[in-house]
Amino acid sequence: MSFILTNQSAGIYLAPIRSQNAESLLELRLRNRSVHSRYEPEREDDFFTLKGQKQLILQRMEDEELDRAYMFGIYSAEEERLIGQIAINNIVRGVGQFADLGYFIDHKHQGRGFMTGAVGLAAEYAFQVLGLHRLQAAILLHNDASRRVLEKNGFQPEGIARRFLKINGQWQDHRTYALLADEASSAGNPPM
């Protein structure tokens, strides 16, 4: 898979992350490690190494080949620099046709519409290219920025999953949001 998804109005593009992007991904992770720790699972120190990021990328490339997950880098079009990551994970085929969405952005680039644009592109890819019926995301109850990103893209809140994920060392409640393929097309999301 080698292509670019562009949202010119948001000033970003998505591209699959590959081994040659490992150093940039590591720099992004290290730059945001402490800021994002309250929103992420605890990770071993070796995750924050070049070897750890290369292993992650190789695993995601294997997942892609098996149609289990797709990971993209979020790039600032102006800077042509990696500023975040977004992934379509845990793909279920058969009667389900759904997946989970996960993402993060460099704290220095928050609040500028980049993530909103990236989620829109990922949703379009999930529905138009992967043929999914449903895309869902689970966010911490106190993560208002992520809630706004999802709501701007038409995701609807569905309920609270109690002690759903172990984040920052503690099992925490998450609010689940979902977007259906027919809702995305009727919302007028810009095509890729």
XYZ file of N, CA, C and O in Angstrom:
768
model
N 0.862 -1.176 0.000
C 0.000 0.000 0.000
C 0.900 1.228 0.000
O 1.624 1.475 0.946
N 0.841 1.985 -1.078
C 1.636 3.212 -1.159
C 0.808 4.291 -1.834
O 0.589 4.241 -3.041
N 0.316 5.223 -1.056
C -0.508 6.307 -1.563
C -0.588 7.399 -0.513
O -0.148 7.225 0.614
N -1.193 8.504 -0.897
C -1.368 9.628 0.025
C -2.833 10.043 -0.007
O -3.430 10.149 -1.076
N -3.409 10.286 1.165
C -4.759 10.815 1.302
C -4.618 12.270 1.734
O -3.930 12.552 2.715
N -5.257 13.175 1.015
C -5.045 14.598 1.254
C -6.323 15.312 1.670
O -7.384 15.086 1.097
N -6.197 16.200 2.651
C -7.262 17.126 3.027
C -6.636 18.517 2.962
O -6.002 18.974 3.919
N -6.785 19.172 1.809
C -6.135 20.465 1.603
C -6.662 21.538 2.530
O -5.897 22.377 3.014
N -7.975 21.529 2.805
C -8.528 22.574 3.663
C -8.000 22.457 5.095
O -7.858 23.463 5.783
N -7.700 21.226 5.541
C -7.137 21.039 6.880
C -5.621 21.194 6.878
O -5.005 21.294 7.942
N -5.000 21.178 5.703
C -3.549 21.333 5.621
C -2.766 20.106 6.030
O -1.643 20.210 6.521
N -3.382 18.915 5.830
C -2.703 17.674 6.215
C -2.837 16.636 5.117
O -3.664 16.751 4.218
N -1.981 15.628 5.226
C -2.162 14.433 4.406
C -1.789 13.219 5.236
O -1.056 13.319 6.219
N -2.344 12.072 4.855
C -2.039 10.801 5.499
C -1.257 9.943 4.525
O -1.550 9.934 3.331
N -0.289 9.226 5.040
C 0.467 8.267 4.243
C 0.782 7.068 5.134
O 1.003 7.239 6.341
N 0.771 5.865 4.561
C 1.112 4.684 5.362
C 2.504 4.840 5.982
O 3.424 5.343 5.343
N 2.630 4.436 7.226
C 3.927 4.482 7.904
C 4.696 3.220 7.548
O 4.170 2.111 7.651
N 5.931 3.414 7.129
C 6.800 2.321 6.729
C 8.100 2.380 7.526
O 8.355 3.335 8.252
N 8.956 1.383 7.358
C 10.202 1.284 8.125
C 11.049 2.542 8.024
O 11.676 2.955 9.001
N 11.075 3.175 6.853
C 11.883 4.393 6.687
C 11.346 5.568 7.513
O 12.033 6.567 7.669
N 10.145 5.430 8.066
C 9.563 6.475 8.906
C 9.807 6.240 10.390
O 9.328 7.009 11.229
N 10.544 5.189 10.738
C 10.708 4.802 12.143
C 11.354 5.909 12.978
O 10.934 6.166 14.108
N 12.370 6.568 12.445
C 13.031 7.627 13.219
C 12.085 8.793 13.483
O 12.038 9.315 14.597
N 11.328 9.182 12.477
C 10.370 10.284 12.661
C 9.293 9.902 13.661
O 8.882 10.723 14.493
N 8.832 8.654 13.590
C 7.806 8.194 14.528
C 8.367 8.162 15.950
O 7.697 8.577 16.896
N 9.599 7.707 16.102
C 10.233 7.690 17.417
C 10.361 9.105 17.975
O 10.023 9.345 19.141
N 10.820 10.051 17.165
C 10.946 11.438 17.616
C 9.590 11.975 18.076
O 9.485 12.649 19.104
N 8.544 11.676 17.315
C 7.190 12.112 17.663
C 6.764 11.501 18.995
O 6.237 12.190 19.865
N 7.001 10.200 19.159
C 6.639 9.519 20.410
C 7.405 10.104 21.602
O 6.822 10.348 22.660
N 8.698 10.305 21.435
C 9.511 10.832 22.538
C 9.107 12.254 22.905
O 9.038 12.605 24.090
N 8.816 13.065 21.895
C 8.437 14.465 22.121
C 7.116 14.565 22.900
O 6.871 15.543 23.591
N 6.284 13.547 22.788
C 4.951 13.589 23.388
C 4.747 12.580 24.513
O 3.642 12.455 25.023
N 5.796 11.879 24.876
C 5.671 10.776 25.841
C 5.008 11.211 27.140
O 4.024 10.607 27.581
N 5.497 12.247 27.766
C 4.936 12.649 29.061
C 3.564 13.307 28.899
O 2.665 13.076 29.708
N 3.394 14.089 27.860
C 2.113 14.784 27.640
C 0.991 13.791 27.378
O -0.123 13.950 27.873
N 1.269 12.745 26.604
C 0.237 11.785 26.219
C 0.077 10.627 27.196
O -0.833 9.820 27.032
N 0.925 10.539 28.202
C 0.901 9.371 29.091
C -0.452 9.174 29.773
O -0.862 8.039 30.025
N -1.161 10.244 30.046
C -2.457 10.089 30.728
C -3.558 9.561 29.810
O -4.641 9.230 30.264
N -3.269 9.478 28.500
C -4.245 8.979 27.532
C -3.864 7.630 26.928
O -4.585 7.105 26.100
N -2.713 7.084 27.308
C -2.209 5.883 26.649
C -1.906 4.778 27.651
O -1.685 5.040 28.835
N -1.836 3.542 27.156
C -1.396 2.442 28.024
C 0.046 2.662 28.457
O 0.810 3.336 27.753
N 0.405 2.091 29.599
C 1.806 2.133 29.997
C 2.604 1.274 29.022
O 2.142 0.217 28.602
N 3.756 1.764 28.644
C 4.583 1.036 27.685
C 5.963 0.825 28.274
O 6.463 1.652 29.024
N 6.558 -0.306 27.881
C 7.923 -0.606 28.303
C 8.866 0.412 27.667
O 8.584 0.958 26.603
N 10.001 0.644 28.301
C 10.977 1.606 27.780
C 11.456 1.252 26.383
O 11.739 2.144 25.581
N 11.526 -0.054 26.061
C 12.026 -0.431 24.735
C 11.062 -0.046 23.607
O 11.459 0.006 22.447
N 9.815 0.258 23.938
C 8.875 0.766 22.929
C 9.368 2.109 22.396
O 9.188 2.433 21.230
N 10.014 2.883 23.264
C 10.484 4.221 22.920
C 11.932 4.186 22.417
O 12.738 5.044 22.756
N 12.229 3.185 21.603
C 13.530 3.058 20.953
C 13.303 2.890 19.463
O 12.185 2.562 19.024
N 14.340 3.085 18.686
C 14.229 2.891 17.240
C 13.833 1.453 16.928
O 12.964 1.207 16.082
N 14.434 0.517 17.632
C 14.088 -0.897 17.433
C 12.610 -1.140 17.753
O 11.913 -1.841 17.013
N 12.127 -0.558 18.842
C 10.732 -0.716 19.226
C 9.772 -0.161 18.189
O 8.740 -0.781 17.878
N 10.088 0.989 17.612
C 9.217 1.584 16.598
C 9.273 0.787 15.292
O 8.264 0.623 14.612
N 10.456 0.267 14.953
C 10.563 -0.582 13.761
C 9.725 -1.848 13.927
O 9.062 -2.291 12.985
N 9.760 -2.435 15.124
C 8.951 -3.625 15.382
C 7.461 -3.312 15.264
O 6.696 -4.097 14.692
N 7.049 -2.166 15.802
C 5.651 -1.740 15.687
C 5.252 -1.607 14.222
O 4.202 -2.106 13.802
N 6.090 -0.953 13.444
C 5.777 -0.738 12.029
C 5.699 -2.071 11.288
O 4.761 -2.292 10.500
N 6.632 -2.968 11.542
C 6.600 -4.283 10.880
C 5.344 -5.060 11.259
O 4.731 -5.716 10.411
N 4.940 -4.980 12.535
C 3.712 -5.642 12.966
C 2.504 -5.052 12.248
O 1.623 -5.772 11.788
N 2.471 -3.724 12.129
C 1.346 -3.077 11.450
C 1.324 -3.400 9.964
O 0.249 -3.525 9.365
N 2.497 -3.543 9.349
C 2.538 -3.915 7.935
C 2.001 -5.340 7.746
O 1.286 -5.618 6.784
N 2.321 -6.223 8.682
C 1.773 -7.585 8.633
C 0.258 -7.553 8.829
O -0.489 -8.243 8.131
N -0.198 -6.740 9.794
C -1.641 -6.588 10.023
C -2.347 -6.100 8.756
O -3.454 -6.550 8.433
N -1.704 -5.190 8.059
C -2.259 -4.645 6.816
C -2.408 -5.745 5.763
O -3.449 -5.852 5.113
N -1.371 -6.557 5.598
C -1.424 -7.655 4.630
C -2.552 -8.619 4.941
O -3.148 -9.198 4.037
N -2.856 -8.784 6.229
C -3.904 -9.701 6.659
C -5.259 -9.000 6.830
O -6.209 -9.603 7.320
N -5.333 -7.723 6.447
C -6.565 -6.930 6.552
C -7.077 -6.847 7.990
O -8.269 -6.885 8.244
N -6.133 -6.695 8.939
C -6.504 -6.566 10.349
C -6.414 -5.141 10.849
O -7.108 -4.757 11.794
N -5.518 -4.325 10.247
C -5.312 -2.952 10.706
C -4.522 -2.181 9.655
O -3.781 -2.777 8.867
N -4.691 -0.843 9.666
C -3.981 0.052 8.757
C -3.511 1.251 9.555
O -4.313 1.891 10.237
N -2.207 1.556 9.481
C -1.639 2.665 10.251
C -1.108 3.729 9.294
O -0.386 3.414 8.347
N -1.473 4.975 9.562
C -1.057 6.098 8.736
C -0.343 7.147 9.575
O -0.691 7.371 10.735
N 0.607 7.813 8.967
C 1.189 8.996 9.554
C 0.349 10.199 9.150
O -0.200 10.241 8.052
N 0.223 11.145 10.053
C -0.442 12.411 9.759
C 0.670 13.424 9.528
O 1.524 13.613 10.396
N 0.657 14.056 8.371
C 1.708 14.993 7.999
C 1.145 16.387 7.799
O 0.073 16.547 7.199
N 1.863 17.376 8.285
C 1.538 18.762 7.994
C 1.943 19.021 6.550
O 3.104 18.807 6.177
N 1.004 19.468 5.723
C 1.314 19.737 4.313
C 2.302 20.887 4.187
O 3.186 20.860 3.331
N 2.184 21.868 5.061
C 3.074 23.031 5.008
C 4.511 22.654 5.364
O 5.455 23.045 4.685
N 4.656 21.876 6.429
C 5.991 21.510 6.904
C 6.511 20.215 6.285
O 7.697 19.920 6.396
N 5.605 19.414 5.690
C 5.932 18.071 5.216
C 6.645 17.290 6.310
O 7.693 16.689 6.110
N 6.022 17.309 7.492
C 6.596 16.697 8.681
C 5.549 15.838 9.364
O 4.372 16.201 9.429
N 5.990 14.686 9.913
C 5.104 13.802 10.658
C 4.675 14.498 11.946
O 5.518 14.884 12.759
N 3.357 14.668 12.114
C 2.849 15.349 13.310
C 1.882 14.475 14.108
O 1.395 14.894 15.155
N 1.584 13.284 13.615
C 0.662 12.419 14.338
C 0.540 11.071 13.677
O 1.193 10.784 12.666
N -0.308 10.243 14.265
C -0.551 8.911 13.751
C -2.030 8.601 13.898
O -2.665 9.028 14.872
N -2.580 7.867 12.953
C -3.965 7.425 13.040
C -4.029 6.002 12.506
O -3.318 5.670 11.555
N -4.823 5.170 13.149
C -4.888 3.765 12.751
C -6.321 3.258 12.786
O -7.102 3.607 13.670
N -6.624 2.448 11.796
C -7.870 1.690 11.750
C -7.483 0.297 12.233
O -6.701 -0.397 11.587
N -7.982 -0.091 13.408
C -7.536 -1.300 14.109
C -8.644 -2.322 14.279
O -9.828 -1.979 14.210
N -8.240 -3.536 14.607
C -9.173 -4.594 15.020
C -10.320 -4.772 14.027
O -11.490 -4.819 14.411
N -9.978 -4.875 12.757
C -11.000 -4.996 11.728
C -11.725 -6.330 11.862
O -11.102 -7.384 11.990
N -13.040 -6.251 11.853
C -13.901 -7.433 11.905
C -14.635 -7.508 10.574
O -15.280 -6.541 10.157
N -14.523 -8.622 9.912
C -15.226 -8.839 8.637
C -16.461 -9.697 8.899
O -16.955 -9.751 10.018
N -16.973 -10.344 7.881
C -18.173 -11.173 8.038
C -19.389 -10.305 8.277
O -19.570 -9.278 7.623
N -20.200 -10.692 9.237
C -21.439 -9.959 9.484
C -21.203 -8.641 10.208
O -22.100 -7.807 10.272
N -19.994 -8.412 10.744
C -19.715 -7.183 11.492
C -19.307 -6.017 10.620
O -19.889 -4.938 10.679
N -18.252 -6.167 9.831
C -17.732 -5.103 8.961
C -17.493 -3.795 9.724
O -17.982 -2.737 9.354
N -16.709 -3.895 10.823
C -16.411 -2.697 11.604
C -14.961 -2.717 12.051
O -14.262 -3.723 11.940
N -14.527 -1.582 12.589
C -13.165 -1.457 13.104
C -13.120 -0.366 14.157
O -14.028 0.460 14.274
N -12.018 -0.365 14.898
C -11.747 0.667 15.899
C -10.823 1.715 15.294
O -9.994 1.405 14.447
N -10.950 2.922 15.770
C -10.106 4.025 15.333
C -9.287 4.518 16.518
O -9.826 4.734 17.603
N -7.985 4.692 16.300
C -7.115 5.229 17.333
C -6.204 6.278 16.719
O -5.834 6.171 15.552
N -5.840 7.292 17.487
C -5.055 8.392 16.929
C -4.370 9.194 18.022
O -4.762 9.155 19.182
N -3.331 9.928 17.619
C -2.718 10.925 18.483
C -2.012 11.952 17.607
O -1.671 11.687 16.457
N -1.827 13.130 18.167
C -1.158 14.205 17.434
C -0.162 14.892 18.356
O -0.354 14.939 19.586
N 0.886 15.401 17.771
C 1.901 16.153 18.514
C 1.205 17.264 19.302
O 0.376 18.003 18.755
N 1.524 17.372 20.581
C 0.847 18.367 21.419
C 1.036 19.791 20.905
O 0.199 20.652 21.141
N 2.108 20.041 20.161
C 2.333 21.381 19.621
C 1.416 21.694 18.431
O 1.325 22.840 18.008
N 0.757 20.674 17.907
C -0.115 20.869 16.749
C -1.597 20.678 17.092
O -2.436 20.638 16.204
N -1.910 20.570 18.375
C -3.300 20.403 18.783
C -4.077 21.705 18.594
O -3.510 22.790 18.636
N -5.372 21.558 18.402
C -6.254 22.710 18.329
C -6.198 23.470 17.018
O -6.697 24.594 16.933
N -5.629 22.870 15.973
C -5.506 23.560 14.681
C -6.305 22.880 13.575
O -6.163 23.222 12.411
N -7.125 21.890 13.942
C -7.971 21.216 12.961
C -7.308 20.065 12.234
O -7.937 19.410 11.408
N -6.043 19.791 12.543
C -5.339 18.705 11.860
C -5.964 17.344 12.156
O -6.166 16.528 11.263
N -6.252 17.092 13.429
C -6.806 15.782 13.782
C -8.219 15.613 13.257
O -8.595 14.538 12.812
N -8.994 16.678 13.263
C -10.336 16.595 12.699
C -10.257 16.191 11.229
O -10.991 15.312 10.778
N -9.346 16.803 10.488
C -9.159 16.447 9.090
C -8.673 15.022 8.914
O -9.123 14.302 8.014
N -7.769 14.581 9.777
C -7.228 13.226 9.682
C -8.297 12.177 9.970
O -8.378 11.156 9.272
N -9.141 12.412 10.962
C -10.213 11.464 11.273
C -11.188 11.382 10.090
O -11.644 10.298 9.723
N -11.481 12.518 9.471
C -12.344 12.502 8.290
C -11.757 11.675 7.162
O -12.459 10.882 6.520
N -10.460 11.825 6.909
C -9.804 11.035 5.864
C -9.806 9.549 6.204
O -10.065 8.702 5.334
N -9.518 9.217 7.456
C -9.500 7.810 7.863
C -10.891 7.191 7.738
O -11.028 6.037 7.303
N -11.916 7.953 8.082
C -13.286 7.440 7.952
C -13.632 7.197 6.489
O -14.210 6.156 6.141
N -13.283 8.130 5.632
C -13.542 7.938 4.201
C -12.817 6.704 3.678
O -13.368 5.928 2.903
N -11.580 6.499 4.107
C -10.818 5.322 3.691
C -11.499 4.045 4.198
O -11.655 3.068 3.456
N -11.921 4.068 5.460
C -12.571 2.893 6.053
C -13.841 2.511 5.288
O -14.088 1.331 5.044
N -14.623 3.508 4.901
C -15.888 3.217 4.250
C -15.749 3.005 2.743
O -16.314 2.061 2.190
N -14.993 3.858 2.081
C -14.914 3.799 0.619
C -13.943 2.747 0.107
O -14.193 2.124 -0.919
N -12.819 2.574 0.786
C -11.799 1.636 0.297
C -11.927 0.272 0.981
O -11.924 -0.757 0.306
N -12.037 0.276 2.297
C -12.115 -0.992 3.019
C -13.524 -1.578 3.032
O -13.695 -2.746 3.369
N -14.517 -0.771 2.688
C -15.890 -1.263 2.630
C -16.504 -1.573 3.980
O -17.408 -2.402 4.078
N -16.028 -0.895 5.028
C -16.583 -1.133 6.353
C -17.955 -0.485 6.496
O -18.284 0.472 5.795
N -18.724 -1.007 7.423
C -20.059 -0.479 7.721
C -20.019 0.489 8.902
O -20.810 1.427 8.979
N -19.060 0.259 9.814
C -19.050 1.009 11.075
C -17.601 1.260 11.500
O -16.744 0.389 11.380
N -17.353 2.463 11.997
C -16.067 2.820 12.568
C -16.341 3.336 13.973
O -17.223 4.186 14.158
N -15.604 2.813 14.953
C -15.883 3.192 16.335
C -14.611 3.620 17.043
O -13.511 3.244 16.658
N -14.788 4.441 18.055
C -13.668 4.931 18.855
C -14.115 4.962 20.312
O -15.276 5.228 20.609
N -13.175 4.703 21.198
C -13.438 4.773 22.633
C -12.473 5.802 23.215
O -11.265 5.710 23.004
N -13.023 6.778 23.916
C -12.178 7.833 24.481
C -12.434 7.969 25.978
O -13.528 7.690 26.467
N -11.399 8.400 26.675
C -11.542 8.649 28.099
C -12.589 9.727 28.341
O -12.732 10.660 27.542
N -13.296 9.616 29.427
C -14.394 10.545 29.710
C -13.933 11.990 29.790
O -14.687 12.900 29.442
N -12.702 12.235 30.227
C -12.208 13.603 30.389
C -11.484 14.136 29.147
O -10.990 15.256 29.170
N -11.456 13.377 28.066
C -10.721 13.800 26.867
C -11.640 14.629 25.958
O -12.137 14.157 24.934
N -11.853 15.872 26.336
C -12.766 16.745 25.597
C -12.281 17.060 24.188
O -13.084 17.194 23.270
N -10.979 17.187 23.999
C -10.454 17.492 22.662
C -10.781 16.361 21.693
O -11.224 16.604 20.566
N -10.598 15.128 22.128
C -10.894 13.979 21.276
C -12.403 13.883 21.014
O -12.827 13.557 19.899
N -13.200 14.178 22.022
C -14.659 14.166 21.850
C -15.065 15.142 20.755
O -15.858 14.821 19.873
N -14.505 16.350 20.781
C -14.848 17.360 19.772
C -14.436 16.909 18.368
O -15.168 17.111 17.403
N -13.263 16.281 18.250
C -12.796 15.781 16.949
C -13.791 14.779 16.389
O -14.176 14.846 15.211
N -14.218 13.839 17.219
C -15.157 12.820 16.755
C -16.512 13.434 16.390
O -17.080 13.127 15.334
N -17.016 14.302 17.243
C -18.321 14.914 16.976
C -18.298 15.765 15.707
O -19.267 15.771 14.945
N -17.205 16.474 15.442
C -17.095 17.264 14.213
C -17.136 16.383 12.969
O -17.494 16.848 11.890
N -16.765 15.123 13.130
C -16.782 14.186 12.012
C -18.049 13.337 11.972
O -18.132 12.382 11.194
N -19.034 13.667 12.788
C -20.319 12.983 12.738
C -20.433 11.744 13.603
O -21.463 11.059 13.563
N -19.409 11.423 14.377
C -19.498 10.269 15.277
C -20.535 10.554 16.359
O -20.622 11.676 16.863
N -21.302 9.526 16.719
C -22.351 9.659 17.730
C -21.943 8.921 19.002
O -21.419 7.801 18.928
N -22.195 9.526 20.175
C -21.910 8.811 21.428
C -22.896 7.664 21.602
O -24.080 7.797 21.282
N -22.390 6.536 22.089
C -23.253 5.375 22.247
C -23.355 4.880 23.681
O -24.237 4.110 24.001
N -22.453 5.278 24.523
C -22.531 4.823 25.907
C -21.162 4.738 26.532
O -20.150 5.036 25.910
N -21.161 4.324 27.783
C -19.922 4.229 28.535
C -19.563 2.764 28.731
O -20.380 1.965 29.193
N -18.344 2.437 28.367
C -17.800 1.106 28.608
C -17.006 1.191 29.909
O -15.999 1.880 29.989
N -17.494 0.517 30.927
C -16.894 0.594 32.258
C -15.548 -0.122 32.294
O -15.415 -1.227 31.782
N -14.549 0.566 32.890
C -13.193 0.020 33.028
C -12.781 -0.728 31.766
O -12.310 -1.848 31.800
N -12.884 -0.048 30.653
C -12.725 -0.643 29.321
C -11.270 -0.921 28.955
O -10.951 -1.988 28.448
N -10.391 0.037 29.185
C -8.986 -0.115 28.824
C -8.103 0.309 29.984
O -8.453 1.210 30.754
N -6.934 -0.323 30.059
C -5.966 0.028 31.095
C -5.078 1.138 30.557
O -4.181 0.910 29.749
N -5.363 2.352 30.985
C -4.670 3.548 30.522
C -3.871 4.127 31.683
O -4.397 4.286 32.790
N -2.626 4.446 31.394
C -1.743 5.026 32.407
C -1.755 4.197 33.692
O -1.754 4.731 34.796
N -1.825 2.870 33.525
C -1.739 1.957 34.662
C -3.032 1.684 35.401
O -3.026 0.950 36.382
N -4.159 2.257 34.953
C -5.437 2.049 35.647
C -6.534 1.701 34.653
O -6.603 2.278 33.560
N -7.404 0.769 35.057
C -8.572 0.463 34.232
C -9.498 1.676 34.284
O -9.871 2.122 35.367
N -9.835 2.210 33.108
C -10.609 3.447 33.069
C -11.832 3.309 32.164
O -11.795 2.619 31.145
N -12.877 4.030 32.577
C -14.098 4.090 31.773
C -13.823 4.869 30.493
O -13.046 5.829 30.486
N -14.499 4.463 29.426
C -14.401 5.139 28.130
C -15.806 5.348 27.563
O -16.678 4.510 27.756
N -15.972 6.449 26.879
C -17.211 6.677 26.146
C -16.979 6.180 24.718
O -15.976 6.509 24.099
N -17.910 5.373 24.230
C -17.787 4.862 22.870
C -18.549 5.769 21.907
O -19.628 6.278 22.220
N -17.936 5.980 20.753
C -18.521 6.767 19.664
C -18.483 5.916 18.409
O -17.573 5.093 18.249
N -19.436 6.122 17.519
C -19.430 5.370 16.261
C -19.967 6.224 15.127
O -20.773 7.142 15.324
N -19.481 5.890 13.946
C -19.945 6.499 12.704
C -20.249 5.363 11.747
O -19.441 4.444 11.588
N -21.418 5.413 11.117
C -21.809 4.401 10.145
C -21.566 4.925 8.740
O -21.588 6.136 8.505
N -21.349 4.011 7.813
C -21.011 4.388 6.437
C -22.056 5.316 5.831
O -21.713 6.326 5.212
N -23.340 5.013 6.021
C -24.377 5.863 5.414
C -24.453 7.229 6.085
O -24.804 8.218 5.457
N -24.075 7.327 7.351
C -24.028 8.619 8.022
C -22.886 9.464 7.492
O -23.030 10.688 7.331
N -21.766 8.841 7.220
C -20.602 9.573 6.710
C -20.898 10.152 5.338
O -20.569 11.306 5.059
N -21.534 9.381 4.473
C -21.814 9.869 3.129
C -22.899 10.946 3.149
O -22.837 11.906 2.382
N -23.849 10.840 4.074
C -24.909 11.854 4.130
C -24.431 13.137 4.819
O -25.005 14.194 4.648
N -23.347 13.023 5.605
C -22.815 14.202 6.304
C -22.004 15.085 5.369
O -21.596 16.173 5.728
N -21.741 14.590 4.155
C -21.017 15.386 3.177
C -19.538 15.494 3.464
O -18.909 16.482 3.135
N -18.963 14.471 4.106
C -17.519 14.489 4.333
C -16.808 14.597 2.996
O -17.194 13.946 2.026
N -15.772 15.418 2.912
C -15.095 15.608 1.641
C -14.451 14.322 1.164
O -13.931 13.551 1.958
N -14.530 14.032 -0.151
C -13.912 12.817 -0.661
C -12.396 12.913 -0.568
O -11.835 13.993 -0.511
N -11.754 11.758 -0.596
C -10.292 11.688 -0.532
C -9.690 12.252 -1.797
O -10.201 12.168 -2.860
